[in-house]
Amino acid sequence: HVTDVMEKITGTLVILIYMSYPTLVHHMFSLFSCTKLSDGNQYLLVDYDIKCWEGRHLKWSLGVALPMIILLGLGFPSLLMGVLYKNRR
């Protein structure tokens, strides 16, 4: 009985991660989407008040977004592969 519950929980988690993965990765990559404006500076595409690669943007990009891309980009697929391999029939 406990193994049935664990299988259902595992299946649910795999589906939730699979469904949320594209959105999470998209948001992490959006921190690297900058555009050069006529003043010669690069600004964040989603918020033109934020200059790219300076101050707050630099800290968030390198301190949060890059590690999360590595974790999400490699971690989730690896985790799912491990779970699916372990639970193969």
mmCIF file of C-alpha atoms in Angstrom:
data_model
loop_
_atom_site.group_PDB
_atom_site.id
_atom_site.type_symbol
_atom_site.label_atom_id
_atom_site.label_comp_id
_atom_site.label_asym_id
_atom_site.label_seq_id
_atom_site.Cartn_x
_atom_site.Cartn_y
_atom_site.Cartn_z
ATOM 1 C CA HIS A 1 0.000 0.000 0.000
ATOM 2 C CA VAL A 2 2.806 2.407 0.864
ATOM 3 C CA THR A 3 4.567 1.661 -2.429
ATOM 4 C CA ASP A 4 1.385 2.522 -4.341
ATOM 5 C CA VAL A 5 1.209 5.887 -2.596
ATOM 6 C CA MET A 6 4.901 6.551 -3.281
ATOM 7 C CA GLU A 7 4.433 5.687 -6.954
ATOM 8 C CA LYS A 8 1.523 8.122 -7.218
ATOM 9 C CA ILE A 9 3.482 10.865 -5.443
ATOM 10 C CA THR A 10 6.476 10.254 -7.718
ATOM 11 C CA GLY A 11 4.300 10.387 -10.816
ATOM 12 C CA THR A 12 2.659 13.598 -9.658
ATOM 13 C CA LEU A 13 6.017 15.245 -8.936
ATOM 14 C CA VAL A 14 7.381 14.254 -12.339
ATOM 15 C CA ILE A 15 4.363 15.793 -14.055
ATOM 16 C CA LEU A 16 4.534 19.003 -11.968
ATOM 17 C CA ILE A 17 8.237 19.468 -12.659
ATOM 18 C CA TYR A 18 7.740 18.685 -16.331
ATOM 19 C CA MET A 19 4.933 21.263 -16.611
ATOM 20 C CA SER A 20 6.708 24.047 -14.700
ATOM 21 C CA TYR A 21 10.156 23.537 -16.269
ATOM 22 C CA PRO A 22 9.713 25.662 -19.441
ATOM 23 C CA THR A 23 8.303 28.621 -17.510
ATOM 24 C CA LEU A 24 11.033 28.555 -14.879
ATOM 25 C CA VAL A 25 13.824 28.341 -17.443
ATOM 26 C CA HIS A 26 12.233 31.094 -19.545
ATOM 27 C CA HIS A 27 12.155 33.458 -16.566
ATOM 28 C CA MET A 28 15.765 32.718 -15.687
ATOM 29 C CA PHE A 29 16.903 33.405 -19.263
ATOM 30 C CA SER A 30 14.866 36.624 -19.405
ATOM 31 C CA LEU A 31 17.385 38.163 -16.995
ATOM 32 C CA PHE A 32 19.944 37.895 -19.810
ATOM 33 C CA SER A 33 17.717 39.506 -22.459
ATOM 34 C CA CYS A 34 19.154 42.960 -22.939
ATOM 35 C CA THR A 35 18.751 45.437 -25.761
ATOM 36 C CA LYS A 36 20.899 48.385 -26.766
ATOM 37 C CA LEU A 37 19.002 51.668 -26.927
ATOM 38 C CA SER A 38 19.821 54.896 -28.740
ATOM 39 C CA ASP A 39 21.744 56.260 -25.736
ATOM 40 C CA GLY A 40 24.300 53.475 -26.265
ATOM 41 C CA ASN A 41 23.477 51.605 -23.037
ATOM 42 C CA GLN A 42 22.024 48.137 -22.736
ATOM 43 C CA TYR A 43 18.786 47.770 -20.812
ATOM 44 C CA LEU A 44 16.848 44.771 -19.615
ATOM 45 C CA LEU A 45 14.226 43.928 -22.218
ATOM 46 C CA VAL A 46 11.459 43.382 -19.649
ATOM 47 C CA ASP A 47 12.259 46.607 -17.719
ATOM 48 C CA TYR A 48 13.974 49.503 -19.442
ATOM 49 C CA ASP A 49 14.723 51.141 -16.077
ATOM 50 C CA ILE A 50 17.370 48.481 -15.354
ATOM 51 C CA LYS A 51 20.778 48.839 -17.029
ATOM 52 C CA CYS A 52 22.293 45.518 -17.978
ATOM 53 C CA TRP A 53 25.477 44.234 -16.378
ATOM 54 C CA GLU A 54 25.609 46.934 -13.721
ATOM 55 C CA GLY A 55 24.771 46.888 -10.027
ATOM 56 C CA ARG A 56 21.577 45.056 -9.228
ATOM 57 C CA HIS A 57 21.295 43.361 -12.641
ATOM 58 C CA LEU A 58 24.834 42.005 -12.470
ATOM 59 C CA LYS A 59 24.254 40.601 -8.974
ATOM 60 C CA TRP A 60 20.943 38.958 -9.917
ATOM 61 C CA SER A 61 22.213 37.619 -13.243
ATOM 62 C CA LEU A 62 25.397 36.044 -11.954
ATOM 63 C CA GLY A 63 24.286 35.318 -8.388
ATOM 64 C CA VAL A 64 20.803 33.945 -8.983
ATOM 65 C CA ALA A 65 19.934 33.413 -12.647
ATOM 66 C CA LEU A 66 23.117 31.672 -13.787
ATOM 67 C CA PRO A 67 23.193 29.158 -10.905
ATOM 68 C CA MET A 68 19.467 28.510 -11.346
ATOM 69 C CA ILE A 69 19.915 27.922 -15.078
ATOM 70 C CA ILE A 70 22.616 25.401 -14.280
ATOM 71 C CA LEU A 71 20.470 23.750 -11.591
ATOM 72 C CA LEU A 72 17.270 23.862 -13.630
ATOM 73 C CA GLY A 73 18.892 23.146 -16.966
ATOM 74 C CA LEU A 74 20.837 20.154 -15.702
ATOM 75 C CA GLY A 75 19.256 19.315 -12.356
ATOM 76 C CA PHE A 76 15.614 18.790 -13.292
ATOM 77 C CA PRO A 77 16.260 16.643 -16.363
ATOM 78 C CA SER A 78 18.821 14.596 -14.433
ATOM 79 C CA LEU A 79 16.440 14.190 -11.507
ATOM 80 C CA LEU A 80 13.582 13.157 -13.767
ATOM 81 C CA MET A 81 15.779 10.738 -15.650
ATOM 82 C CA GLY A 82 16.886 9.169 -12.370
ATOM 83 C CA VAL A 83 13.340 8.897 -11.065
ATOM 84 C CA LEU A 84 12.053 7.414 -14.314
ATOM 85 C CA TYR A 85 14.978 4.985 -14.521
ATOM 86 C CA LYS A 86 14.480 3.897 -10.931
ATOM 87 C CA ASN A 87 10.759 3.375 -11.417
ATOM 88 C CA ARG A 88 10.880 1.646 -14.801
ATOM 89 C CA ARG A 89 8.998 -1.590 -15.126
#
